[in-house]
PDB file of C-alpha atoms and ligand atoms in Angstrom:
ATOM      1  CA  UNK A1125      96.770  -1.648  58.636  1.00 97.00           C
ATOM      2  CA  UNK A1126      95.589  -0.898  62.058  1.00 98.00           C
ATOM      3  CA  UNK A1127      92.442  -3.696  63.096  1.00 98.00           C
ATOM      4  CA  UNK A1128      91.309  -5.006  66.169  1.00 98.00           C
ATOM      5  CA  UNK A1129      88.109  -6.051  67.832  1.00 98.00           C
ATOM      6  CA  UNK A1130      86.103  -5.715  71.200  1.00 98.00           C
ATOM      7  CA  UNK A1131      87.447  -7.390  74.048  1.00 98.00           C
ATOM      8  CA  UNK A1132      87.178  -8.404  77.571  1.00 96.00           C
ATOM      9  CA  UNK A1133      88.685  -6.249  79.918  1.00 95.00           C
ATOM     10  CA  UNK A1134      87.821  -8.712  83.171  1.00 93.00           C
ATOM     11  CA  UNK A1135      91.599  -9.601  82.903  1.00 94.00           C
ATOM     12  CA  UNK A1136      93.274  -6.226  82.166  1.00 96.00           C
ATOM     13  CA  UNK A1137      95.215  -4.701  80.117  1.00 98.00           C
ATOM     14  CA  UNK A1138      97.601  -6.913  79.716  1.00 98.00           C
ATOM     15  CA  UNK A1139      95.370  -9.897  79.293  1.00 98.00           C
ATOM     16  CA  UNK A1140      93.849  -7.918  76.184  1.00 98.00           C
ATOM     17  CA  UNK A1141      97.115  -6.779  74.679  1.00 98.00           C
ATOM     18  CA  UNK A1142      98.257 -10.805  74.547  1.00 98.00           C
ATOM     19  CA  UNK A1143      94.600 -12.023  73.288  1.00 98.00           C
ATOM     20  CA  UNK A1144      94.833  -9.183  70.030  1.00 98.00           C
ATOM     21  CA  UNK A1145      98.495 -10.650  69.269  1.00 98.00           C
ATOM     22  CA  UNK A1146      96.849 -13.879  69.368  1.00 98.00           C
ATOM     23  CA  UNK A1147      94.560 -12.903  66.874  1.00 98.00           C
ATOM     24  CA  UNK A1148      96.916 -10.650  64.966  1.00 98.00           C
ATOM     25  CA  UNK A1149      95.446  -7.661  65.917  1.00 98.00           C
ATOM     26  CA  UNK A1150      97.396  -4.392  66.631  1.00 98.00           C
ATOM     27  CA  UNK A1151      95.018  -2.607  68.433  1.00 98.00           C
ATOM     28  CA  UNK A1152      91.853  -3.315  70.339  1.00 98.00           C
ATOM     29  CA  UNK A1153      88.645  -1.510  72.030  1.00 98.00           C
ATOM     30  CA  UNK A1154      87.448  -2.374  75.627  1.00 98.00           C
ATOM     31  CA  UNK A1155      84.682  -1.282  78.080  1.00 96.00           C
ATOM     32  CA  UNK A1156      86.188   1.044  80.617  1.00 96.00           C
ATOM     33  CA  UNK A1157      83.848  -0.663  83.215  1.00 93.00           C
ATOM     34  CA  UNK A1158      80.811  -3.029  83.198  1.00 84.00           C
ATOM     35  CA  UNK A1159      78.642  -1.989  80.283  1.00 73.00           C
ATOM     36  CA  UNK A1160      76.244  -1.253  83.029  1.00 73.00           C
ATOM     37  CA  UNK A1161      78.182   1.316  84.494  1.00 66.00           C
ATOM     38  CA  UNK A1162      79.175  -0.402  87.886  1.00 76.00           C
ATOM     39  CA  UNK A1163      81.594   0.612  90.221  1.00 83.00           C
ATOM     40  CA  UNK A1164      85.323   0.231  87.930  1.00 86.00           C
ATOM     41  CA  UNK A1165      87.904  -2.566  88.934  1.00 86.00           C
ATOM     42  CA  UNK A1166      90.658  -0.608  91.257  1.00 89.00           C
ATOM     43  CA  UNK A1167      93.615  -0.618  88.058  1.00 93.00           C
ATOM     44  CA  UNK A1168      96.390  -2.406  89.141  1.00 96.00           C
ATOM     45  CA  UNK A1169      99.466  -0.467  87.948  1.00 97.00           C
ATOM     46  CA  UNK A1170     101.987  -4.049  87.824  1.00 98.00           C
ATOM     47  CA  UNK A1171      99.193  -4.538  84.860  1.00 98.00           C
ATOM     48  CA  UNK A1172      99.577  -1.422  83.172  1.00 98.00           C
ATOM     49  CA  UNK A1173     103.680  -1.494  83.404  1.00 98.00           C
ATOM     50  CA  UNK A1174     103.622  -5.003  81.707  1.00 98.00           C
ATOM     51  CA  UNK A1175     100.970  -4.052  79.625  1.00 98.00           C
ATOM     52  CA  UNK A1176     103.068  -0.989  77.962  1.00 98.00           C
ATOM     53  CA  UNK A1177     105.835  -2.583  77.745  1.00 98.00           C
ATOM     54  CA  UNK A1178     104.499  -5.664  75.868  1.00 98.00           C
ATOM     55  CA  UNK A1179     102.313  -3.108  73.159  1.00 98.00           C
ATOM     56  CA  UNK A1180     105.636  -1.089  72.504  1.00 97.00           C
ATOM     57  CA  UNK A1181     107.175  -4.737  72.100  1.00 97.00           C
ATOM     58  CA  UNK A1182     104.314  -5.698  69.781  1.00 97.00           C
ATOM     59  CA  UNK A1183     103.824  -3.376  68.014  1.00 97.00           C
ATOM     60  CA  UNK A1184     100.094  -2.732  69.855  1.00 97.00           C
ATOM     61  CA  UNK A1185      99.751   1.277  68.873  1.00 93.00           C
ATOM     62  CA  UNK A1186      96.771   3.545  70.358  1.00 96.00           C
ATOM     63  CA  UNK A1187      93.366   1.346  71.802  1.00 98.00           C
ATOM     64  CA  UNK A1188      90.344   2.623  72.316  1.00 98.00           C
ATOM     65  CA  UNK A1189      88.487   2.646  75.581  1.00 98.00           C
ATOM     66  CA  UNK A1190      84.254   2.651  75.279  1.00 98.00           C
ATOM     67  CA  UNK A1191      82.021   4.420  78.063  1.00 97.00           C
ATOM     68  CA  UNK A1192      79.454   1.872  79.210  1.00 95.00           C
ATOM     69  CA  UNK A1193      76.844   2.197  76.932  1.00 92.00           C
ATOM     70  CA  UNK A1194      73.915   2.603  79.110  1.00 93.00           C
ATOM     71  CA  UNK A1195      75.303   6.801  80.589  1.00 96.00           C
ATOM     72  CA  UNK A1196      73.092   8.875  78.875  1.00 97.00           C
ATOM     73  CA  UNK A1197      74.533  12.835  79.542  1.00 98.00           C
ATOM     74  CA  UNK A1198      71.743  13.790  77.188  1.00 98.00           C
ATOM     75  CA  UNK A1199      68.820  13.015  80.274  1.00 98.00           C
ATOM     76  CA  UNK A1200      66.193  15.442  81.269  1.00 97.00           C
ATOM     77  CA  UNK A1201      66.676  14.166  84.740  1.00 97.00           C
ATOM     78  CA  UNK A1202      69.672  15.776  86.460  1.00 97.00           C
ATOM     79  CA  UNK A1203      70.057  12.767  88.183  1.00 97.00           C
ATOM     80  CA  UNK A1204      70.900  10.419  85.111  1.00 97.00           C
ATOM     81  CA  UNK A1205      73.003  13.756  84.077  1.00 98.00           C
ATOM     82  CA  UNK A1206      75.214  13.279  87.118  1.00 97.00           C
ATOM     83  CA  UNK A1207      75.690  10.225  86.592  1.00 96.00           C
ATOM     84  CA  UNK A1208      76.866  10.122  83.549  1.00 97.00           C
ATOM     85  CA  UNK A1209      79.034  13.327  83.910  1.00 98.00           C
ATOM     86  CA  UNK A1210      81.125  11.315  86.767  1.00 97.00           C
ATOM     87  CA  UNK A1211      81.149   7.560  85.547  1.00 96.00           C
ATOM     88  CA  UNK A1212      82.960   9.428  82.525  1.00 98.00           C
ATOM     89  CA  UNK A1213      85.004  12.132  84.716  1.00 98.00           C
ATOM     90  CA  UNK A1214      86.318   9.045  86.817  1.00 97.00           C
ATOM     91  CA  UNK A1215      87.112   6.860  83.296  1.00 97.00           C
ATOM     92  CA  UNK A1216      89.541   9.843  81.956  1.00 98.00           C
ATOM     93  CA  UNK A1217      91.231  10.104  85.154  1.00 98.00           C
ATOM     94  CA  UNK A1218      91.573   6.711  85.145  1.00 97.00           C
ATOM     95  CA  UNK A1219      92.653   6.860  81.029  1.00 98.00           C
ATOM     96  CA  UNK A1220      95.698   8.806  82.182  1.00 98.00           C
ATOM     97  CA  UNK A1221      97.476   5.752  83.317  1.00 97.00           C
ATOM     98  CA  UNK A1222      97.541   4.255  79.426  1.00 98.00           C
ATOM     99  CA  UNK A1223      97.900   8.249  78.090  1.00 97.00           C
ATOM    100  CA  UNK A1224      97.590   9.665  74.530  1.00 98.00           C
ATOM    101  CA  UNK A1225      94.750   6.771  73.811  1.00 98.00           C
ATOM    102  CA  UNK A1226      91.128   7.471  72.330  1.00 98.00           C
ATOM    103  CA  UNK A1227      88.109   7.631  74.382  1.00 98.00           C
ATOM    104  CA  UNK A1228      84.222   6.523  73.041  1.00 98.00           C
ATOM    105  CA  UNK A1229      80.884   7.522  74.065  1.00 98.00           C
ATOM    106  CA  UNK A1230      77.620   7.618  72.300  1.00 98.00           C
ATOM    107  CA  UNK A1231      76.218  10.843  72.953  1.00 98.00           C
ATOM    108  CA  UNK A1232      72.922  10.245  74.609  1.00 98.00           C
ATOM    109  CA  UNK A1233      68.872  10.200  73.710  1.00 98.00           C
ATOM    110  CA  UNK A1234      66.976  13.191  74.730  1.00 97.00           C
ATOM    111  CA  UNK A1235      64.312  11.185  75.859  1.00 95.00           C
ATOM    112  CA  UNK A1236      61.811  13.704  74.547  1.00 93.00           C
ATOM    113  CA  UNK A1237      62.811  16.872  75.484  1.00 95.00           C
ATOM    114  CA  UNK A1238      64.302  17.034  71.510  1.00 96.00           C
ATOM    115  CA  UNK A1239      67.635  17.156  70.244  1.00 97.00           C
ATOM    116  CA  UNK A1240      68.527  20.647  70.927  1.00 97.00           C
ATOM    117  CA  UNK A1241      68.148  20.409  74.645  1.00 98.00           C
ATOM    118  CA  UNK A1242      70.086  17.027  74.559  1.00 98.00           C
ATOM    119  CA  UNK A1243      72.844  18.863  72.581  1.00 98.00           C
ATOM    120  CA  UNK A1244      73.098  21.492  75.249  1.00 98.00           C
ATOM    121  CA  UNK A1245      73.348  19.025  78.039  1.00 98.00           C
ATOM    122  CA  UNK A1246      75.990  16.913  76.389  1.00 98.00           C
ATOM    123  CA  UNK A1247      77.973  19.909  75.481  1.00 98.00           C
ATOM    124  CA  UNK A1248      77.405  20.787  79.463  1.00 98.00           C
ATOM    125  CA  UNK A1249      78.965  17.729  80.454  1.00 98.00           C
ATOM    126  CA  UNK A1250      81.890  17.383  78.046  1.00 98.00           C
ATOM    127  CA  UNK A1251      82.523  21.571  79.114  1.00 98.00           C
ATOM    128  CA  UNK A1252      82.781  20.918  83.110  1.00 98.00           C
ATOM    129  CA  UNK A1253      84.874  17.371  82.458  1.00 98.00           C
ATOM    130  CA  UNK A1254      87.502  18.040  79.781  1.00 98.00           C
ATOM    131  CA  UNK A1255      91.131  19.620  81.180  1.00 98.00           C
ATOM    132  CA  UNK A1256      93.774  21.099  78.869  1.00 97.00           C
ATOM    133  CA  UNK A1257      95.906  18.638  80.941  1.00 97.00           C
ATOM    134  CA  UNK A1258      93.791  15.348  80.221  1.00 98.00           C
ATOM    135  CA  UNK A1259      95.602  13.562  77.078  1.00 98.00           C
ATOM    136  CA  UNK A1260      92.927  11.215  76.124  1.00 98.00           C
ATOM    137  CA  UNK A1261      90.964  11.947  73.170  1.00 98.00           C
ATOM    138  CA  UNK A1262      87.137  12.110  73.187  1.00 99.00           C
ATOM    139  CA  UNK A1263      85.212  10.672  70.267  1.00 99.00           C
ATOM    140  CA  UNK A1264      81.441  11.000  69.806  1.00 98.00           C
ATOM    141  CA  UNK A1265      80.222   7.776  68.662  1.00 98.00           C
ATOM    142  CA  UNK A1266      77.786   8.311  65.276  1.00 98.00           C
ATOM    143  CA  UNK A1267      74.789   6.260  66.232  1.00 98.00           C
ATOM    144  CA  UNK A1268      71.918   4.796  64.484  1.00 98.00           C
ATOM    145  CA  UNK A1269      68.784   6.588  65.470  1.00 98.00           C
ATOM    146  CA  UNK A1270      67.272   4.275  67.467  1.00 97.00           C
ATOM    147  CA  UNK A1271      64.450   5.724  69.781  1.00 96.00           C
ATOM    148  CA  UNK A1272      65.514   9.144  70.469  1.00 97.00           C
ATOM    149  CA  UNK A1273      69.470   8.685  70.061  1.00 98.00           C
ATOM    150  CA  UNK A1274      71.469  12.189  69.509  1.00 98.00           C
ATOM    151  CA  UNK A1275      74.031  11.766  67.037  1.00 98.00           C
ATOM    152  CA  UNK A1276      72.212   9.651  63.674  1.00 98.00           C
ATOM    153  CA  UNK A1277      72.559  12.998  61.472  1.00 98.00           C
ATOM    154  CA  UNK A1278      76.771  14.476  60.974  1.00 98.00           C
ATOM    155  CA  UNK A1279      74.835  18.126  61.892  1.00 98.00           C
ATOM    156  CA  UNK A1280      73.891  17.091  65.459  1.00 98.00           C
ATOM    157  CA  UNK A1281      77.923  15.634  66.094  1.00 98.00           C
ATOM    158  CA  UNK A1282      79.082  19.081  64.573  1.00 98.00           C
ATOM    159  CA  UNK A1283      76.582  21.116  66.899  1.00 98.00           C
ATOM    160  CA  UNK A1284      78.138  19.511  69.594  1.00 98.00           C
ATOM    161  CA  UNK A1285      81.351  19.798  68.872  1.00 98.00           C
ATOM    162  CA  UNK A1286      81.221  23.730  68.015  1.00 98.00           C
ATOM    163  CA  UNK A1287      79.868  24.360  71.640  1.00 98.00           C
ATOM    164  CA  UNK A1288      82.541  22.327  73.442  1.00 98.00           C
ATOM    165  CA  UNK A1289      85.426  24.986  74.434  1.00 98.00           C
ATOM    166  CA  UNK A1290      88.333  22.416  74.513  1.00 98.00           C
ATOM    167  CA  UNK A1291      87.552  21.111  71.120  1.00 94.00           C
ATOM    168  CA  UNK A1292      91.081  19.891  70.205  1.00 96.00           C
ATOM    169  CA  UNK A1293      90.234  17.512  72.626  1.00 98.00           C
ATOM    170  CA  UNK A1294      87.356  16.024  70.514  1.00 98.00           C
ATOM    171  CA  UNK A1295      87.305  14.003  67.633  1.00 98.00           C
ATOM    172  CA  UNK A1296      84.341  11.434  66.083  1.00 99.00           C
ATOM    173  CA  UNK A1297      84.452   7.562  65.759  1.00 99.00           C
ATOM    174  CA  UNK A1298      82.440   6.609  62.401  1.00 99.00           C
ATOM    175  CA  UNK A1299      80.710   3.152  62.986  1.00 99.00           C
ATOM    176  CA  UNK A1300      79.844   1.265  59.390  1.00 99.00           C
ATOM    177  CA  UNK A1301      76.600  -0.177  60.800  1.00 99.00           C
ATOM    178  CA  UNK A1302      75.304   2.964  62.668  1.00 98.00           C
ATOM    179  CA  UNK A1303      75.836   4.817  59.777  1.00 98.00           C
ATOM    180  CA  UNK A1304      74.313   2.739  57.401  1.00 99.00           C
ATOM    181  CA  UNK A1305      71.363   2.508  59.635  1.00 98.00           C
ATOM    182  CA  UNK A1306      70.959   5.849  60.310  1.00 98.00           C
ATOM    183  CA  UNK A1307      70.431   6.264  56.128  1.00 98.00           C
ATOM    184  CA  UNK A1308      73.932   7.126  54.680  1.00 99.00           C
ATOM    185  CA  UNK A1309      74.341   4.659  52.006  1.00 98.00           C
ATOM    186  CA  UNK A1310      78.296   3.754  52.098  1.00 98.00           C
ATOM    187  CA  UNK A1311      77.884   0.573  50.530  1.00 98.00           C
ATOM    188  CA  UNK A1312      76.637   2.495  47.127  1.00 98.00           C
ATOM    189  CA  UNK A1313      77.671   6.070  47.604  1.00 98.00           C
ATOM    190  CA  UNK A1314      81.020   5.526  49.929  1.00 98.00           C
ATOM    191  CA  UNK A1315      82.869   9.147  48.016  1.00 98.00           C
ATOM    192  CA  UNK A1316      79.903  11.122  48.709  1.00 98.00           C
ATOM    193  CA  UNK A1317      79.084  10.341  52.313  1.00 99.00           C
ATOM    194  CA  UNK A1318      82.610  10.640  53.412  1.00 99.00           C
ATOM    195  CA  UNK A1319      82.325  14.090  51.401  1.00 98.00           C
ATOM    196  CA  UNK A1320      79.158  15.279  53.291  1.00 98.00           C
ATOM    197  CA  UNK A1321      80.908  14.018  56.463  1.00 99.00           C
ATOM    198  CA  UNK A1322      84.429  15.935  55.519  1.00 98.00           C
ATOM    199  CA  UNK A1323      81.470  19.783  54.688  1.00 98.00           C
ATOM    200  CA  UNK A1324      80.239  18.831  58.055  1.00 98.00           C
ATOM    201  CA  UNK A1325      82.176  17.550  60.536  1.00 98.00           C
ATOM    202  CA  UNK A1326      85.652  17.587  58.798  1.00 98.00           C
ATOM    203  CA  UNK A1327      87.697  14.482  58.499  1.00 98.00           C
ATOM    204  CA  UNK A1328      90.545  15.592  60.202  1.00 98.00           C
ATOM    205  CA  UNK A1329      88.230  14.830  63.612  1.00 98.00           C
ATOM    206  CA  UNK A1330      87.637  11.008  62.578  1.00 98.00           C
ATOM    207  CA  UNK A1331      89.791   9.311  64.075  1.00 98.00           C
ATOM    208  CA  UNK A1332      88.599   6.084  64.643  1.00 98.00           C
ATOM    209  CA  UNK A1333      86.374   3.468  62.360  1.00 99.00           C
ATOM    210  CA  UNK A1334      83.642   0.835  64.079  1.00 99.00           C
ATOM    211  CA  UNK A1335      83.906  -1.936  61.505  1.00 98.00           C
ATOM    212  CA  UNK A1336      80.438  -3.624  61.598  1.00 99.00           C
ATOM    213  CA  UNK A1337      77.956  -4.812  59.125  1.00 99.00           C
ATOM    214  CA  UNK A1338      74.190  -4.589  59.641  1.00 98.00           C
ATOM    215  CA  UNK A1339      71.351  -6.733  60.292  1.00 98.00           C
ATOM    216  CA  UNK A1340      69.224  -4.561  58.546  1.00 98.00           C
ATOM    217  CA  UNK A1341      68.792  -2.624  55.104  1.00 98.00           C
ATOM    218  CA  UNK A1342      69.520   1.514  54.975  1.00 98.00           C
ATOM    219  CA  UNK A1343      67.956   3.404  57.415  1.00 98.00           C
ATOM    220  CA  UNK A1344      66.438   0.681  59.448  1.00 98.00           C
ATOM    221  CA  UNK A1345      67.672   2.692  62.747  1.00 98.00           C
ATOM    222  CA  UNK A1346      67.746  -0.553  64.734  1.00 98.00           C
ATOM    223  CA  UNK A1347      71.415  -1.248  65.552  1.00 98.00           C
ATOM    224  CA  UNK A1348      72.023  -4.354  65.153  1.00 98.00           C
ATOM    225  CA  UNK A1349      75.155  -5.684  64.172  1.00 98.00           C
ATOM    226  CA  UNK A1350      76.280  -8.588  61.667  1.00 98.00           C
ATOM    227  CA  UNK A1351      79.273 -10.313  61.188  1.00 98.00           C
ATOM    228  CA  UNK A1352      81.530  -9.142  58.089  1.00 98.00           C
ATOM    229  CA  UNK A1353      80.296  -9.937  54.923  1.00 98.00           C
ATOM    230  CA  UNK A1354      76.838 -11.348  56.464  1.00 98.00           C
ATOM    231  CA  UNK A1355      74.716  -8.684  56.696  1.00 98.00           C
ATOM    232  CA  UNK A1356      72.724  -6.034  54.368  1.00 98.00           C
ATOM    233  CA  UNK A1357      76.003  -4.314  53.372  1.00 98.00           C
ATOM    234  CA  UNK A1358      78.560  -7.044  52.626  1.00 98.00           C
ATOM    235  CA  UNK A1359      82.198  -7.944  52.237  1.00 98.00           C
ATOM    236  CA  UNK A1360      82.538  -5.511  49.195  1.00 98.00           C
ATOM    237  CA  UNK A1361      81.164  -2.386  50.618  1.00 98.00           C
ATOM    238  CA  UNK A1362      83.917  -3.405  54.139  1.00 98.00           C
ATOM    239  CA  UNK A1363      86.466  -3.846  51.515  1.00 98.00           C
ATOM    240  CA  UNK A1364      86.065  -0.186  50.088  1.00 98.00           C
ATOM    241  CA  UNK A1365      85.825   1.078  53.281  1.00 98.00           C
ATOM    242  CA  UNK A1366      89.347   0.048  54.704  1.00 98.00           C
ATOM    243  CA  UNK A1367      90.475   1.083  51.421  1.00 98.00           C
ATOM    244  CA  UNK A1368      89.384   4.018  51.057  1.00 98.00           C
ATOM    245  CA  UNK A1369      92.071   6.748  51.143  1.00 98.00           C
ATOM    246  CA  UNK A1370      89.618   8.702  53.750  1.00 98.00           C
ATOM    247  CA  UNK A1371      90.220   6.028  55.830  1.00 98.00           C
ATOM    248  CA  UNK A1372      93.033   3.511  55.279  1.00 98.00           C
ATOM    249  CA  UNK A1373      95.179   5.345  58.250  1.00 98.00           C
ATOM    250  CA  UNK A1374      92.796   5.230  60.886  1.00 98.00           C
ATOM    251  CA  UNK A1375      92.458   2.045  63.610  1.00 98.00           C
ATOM    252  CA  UNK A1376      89.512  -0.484  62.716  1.00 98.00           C
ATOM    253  CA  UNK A1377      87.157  -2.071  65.167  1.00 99.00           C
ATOM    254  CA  UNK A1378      84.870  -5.255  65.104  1.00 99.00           C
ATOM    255  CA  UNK A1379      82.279  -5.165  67.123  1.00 98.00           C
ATOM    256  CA  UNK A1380      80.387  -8.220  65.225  1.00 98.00           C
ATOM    257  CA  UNK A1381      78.950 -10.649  66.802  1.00 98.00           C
ATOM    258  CA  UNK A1382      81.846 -13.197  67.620  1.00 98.00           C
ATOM    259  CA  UNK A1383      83.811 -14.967  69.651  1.00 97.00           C
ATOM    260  CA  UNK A1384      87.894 -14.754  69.519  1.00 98.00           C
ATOM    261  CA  UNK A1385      87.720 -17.160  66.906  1.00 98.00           C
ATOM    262  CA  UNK A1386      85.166 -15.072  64.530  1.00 98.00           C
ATOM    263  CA  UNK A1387      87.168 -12.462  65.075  1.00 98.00           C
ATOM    264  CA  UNK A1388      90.622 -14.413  64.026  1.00 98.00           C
ATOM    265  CA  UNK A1389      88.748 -15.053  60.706  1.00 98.00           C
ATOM    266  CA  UNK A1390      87.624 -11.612  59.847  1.00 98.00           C
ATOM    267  CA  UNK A1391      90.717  -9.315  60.910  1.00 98.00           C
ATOM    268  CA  UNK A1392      93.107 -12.813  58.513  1.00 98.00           C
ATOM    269  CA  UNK A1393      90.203 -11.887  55.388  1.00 98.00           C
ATOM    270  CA  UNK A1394      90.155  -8.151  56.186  1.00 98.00           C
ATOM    271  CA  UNK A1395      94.148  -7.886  56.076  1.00 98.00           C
ATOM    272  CA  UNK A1396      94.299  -9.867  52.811  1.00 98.00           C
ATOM    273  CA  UNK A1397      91.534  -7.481  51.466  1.00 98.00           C
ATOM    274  CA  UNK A1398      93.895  -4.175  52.578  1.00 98.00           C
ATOM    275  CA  UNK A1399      95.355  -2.829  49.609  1.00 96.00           C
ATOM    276  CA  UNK A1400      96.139   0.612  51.363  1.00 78.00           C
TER     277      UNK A1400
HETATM  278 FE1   FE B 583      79.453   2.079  70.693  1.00 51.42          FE
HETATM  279 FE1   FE B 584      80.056   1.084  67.594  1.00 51.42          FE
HETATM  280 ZN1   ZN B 585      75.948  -0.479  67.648  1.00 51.42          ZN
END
């Protein structure tokens, strides 16, 4: 089973590979930069060397780098746009120093100009910053709906990923609580939203699962995130979902709301729950 959690990146990489074999994790997911979107740390490439060395030594496999959470490539002002278009440029330039890992953004809100324009502009951006040489991957992030966020319905994902040209470079992170906020109901019907995802989107582009419960019941669109097993959807409906032949291969991610001890508890009760 491949599980991690969020984690601080303020000590680098290295720092974060010896915290998740602290907490027996064998993977993890970071913010490329201040969640902001400041100015990055300079990488320090002593860091990286040690930090490779000790994953291939641990047995650490791919991690998962986040965009700050506040770009949003989706704007109607061309400022915001340009922003967004090089705080993420700069991050997969940067990515190629840890290459063949997975990179996550959430797609953007169209702020009122409605979703097709936001499409278009977030196909835009991915179009002028992906290379054939870059060897990150870039996942769109499904998200919960909140406000006027791109990227609650499988449809919108799949519109942008038919108008990006280097599409093999593309692939979708599923997050339990968006999901479940946004109205698909995998804690009853787990078979058939994974089915209406596989129509859509295909599953051979998930390649990454955000591991959250939810504060609130289906289709709440608020985004808030509980711990595992203490929210609306419950240790049961987690339990089918790393189980589920769909999804048993991929990486897992907390993002609940914990400290390193929390998140000690729930990778120890999610790995006894693995049956995969
Ligand atoms: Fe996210
Ligand atoms: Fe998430
Ligand atoms: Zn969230």
């Amino acid at each position: 089973m491949t599980i991690g959690c969020h984690l601080s990146s303020s000590k680098g990489y290295l720092a974060m590979g010896k915290t998740a074999a602290e907490i027996n994790a064998n993977t993890f997911q970071f913010f490329t930069r201040n969640p902001r979107g400041a100015k990055a740390k300079d990488l320090d490439p002593a860091d990286i060397q040690a930090f490779l060395d000790y994953a291939r030594e641990r047995g650490i496999g791919k991690i998962l780098a986040h965009a700050p959470y506040t770009l949003n490539g989706a704007s109607k002002d061309p400022h915001i746009r340009e922003f967004a278009r090089n705080t993420m440029a700069d991050d997969l330039d940067r990515l190629e120093r840890t290459p063949g890992n997975c990179y996550n953004f959430h797609p953007g809100s169209h702020v009122g100009q409605g979703t097709e324009a936001g499409i278009s502009h977030i196909a835009a951006m991915l179009n002028s910053i992906l290379k054939p040489e870059l060897s990150t991957t870039v996942l769109l992030e499904t998200m919960a709906g909140k406000g006027s966020e791109i990227g609650r319905e499988f449809e919108e994902l799949r519109e942008i990923l038919d108008r990006v040209e280097l599409s093999d470079s593309m692939g979708v992170c599923l997050d339990t609580c968006h999901v479940w906020d946004a109205g698909y109901d995998i804690v009853n019907h787990l078979d058939e939203v994974l089915g209406h995802f596989d129509q859509v989107i295909g599953l051979g582009r998930l390649k990454a699962v955000h591991l959250n419960d939810s504060m609130n019941p289906l289709g709440a669109r608020k985004d808030r995130h509980a711990k595992i097993g203490e929210g609306c959807m419950g240790l049961e409906a987690m339990t089918r979902v790393i189980n589920h032949p769909a999804l048993q291969n991929l990486p897992f991610y907390l993002e609940t709301p914990n400290e390193l001890d929390g998140y000690a508890r729930e990778i120890r009760i999610l790995r006894e729950r693995f049956t995969g």
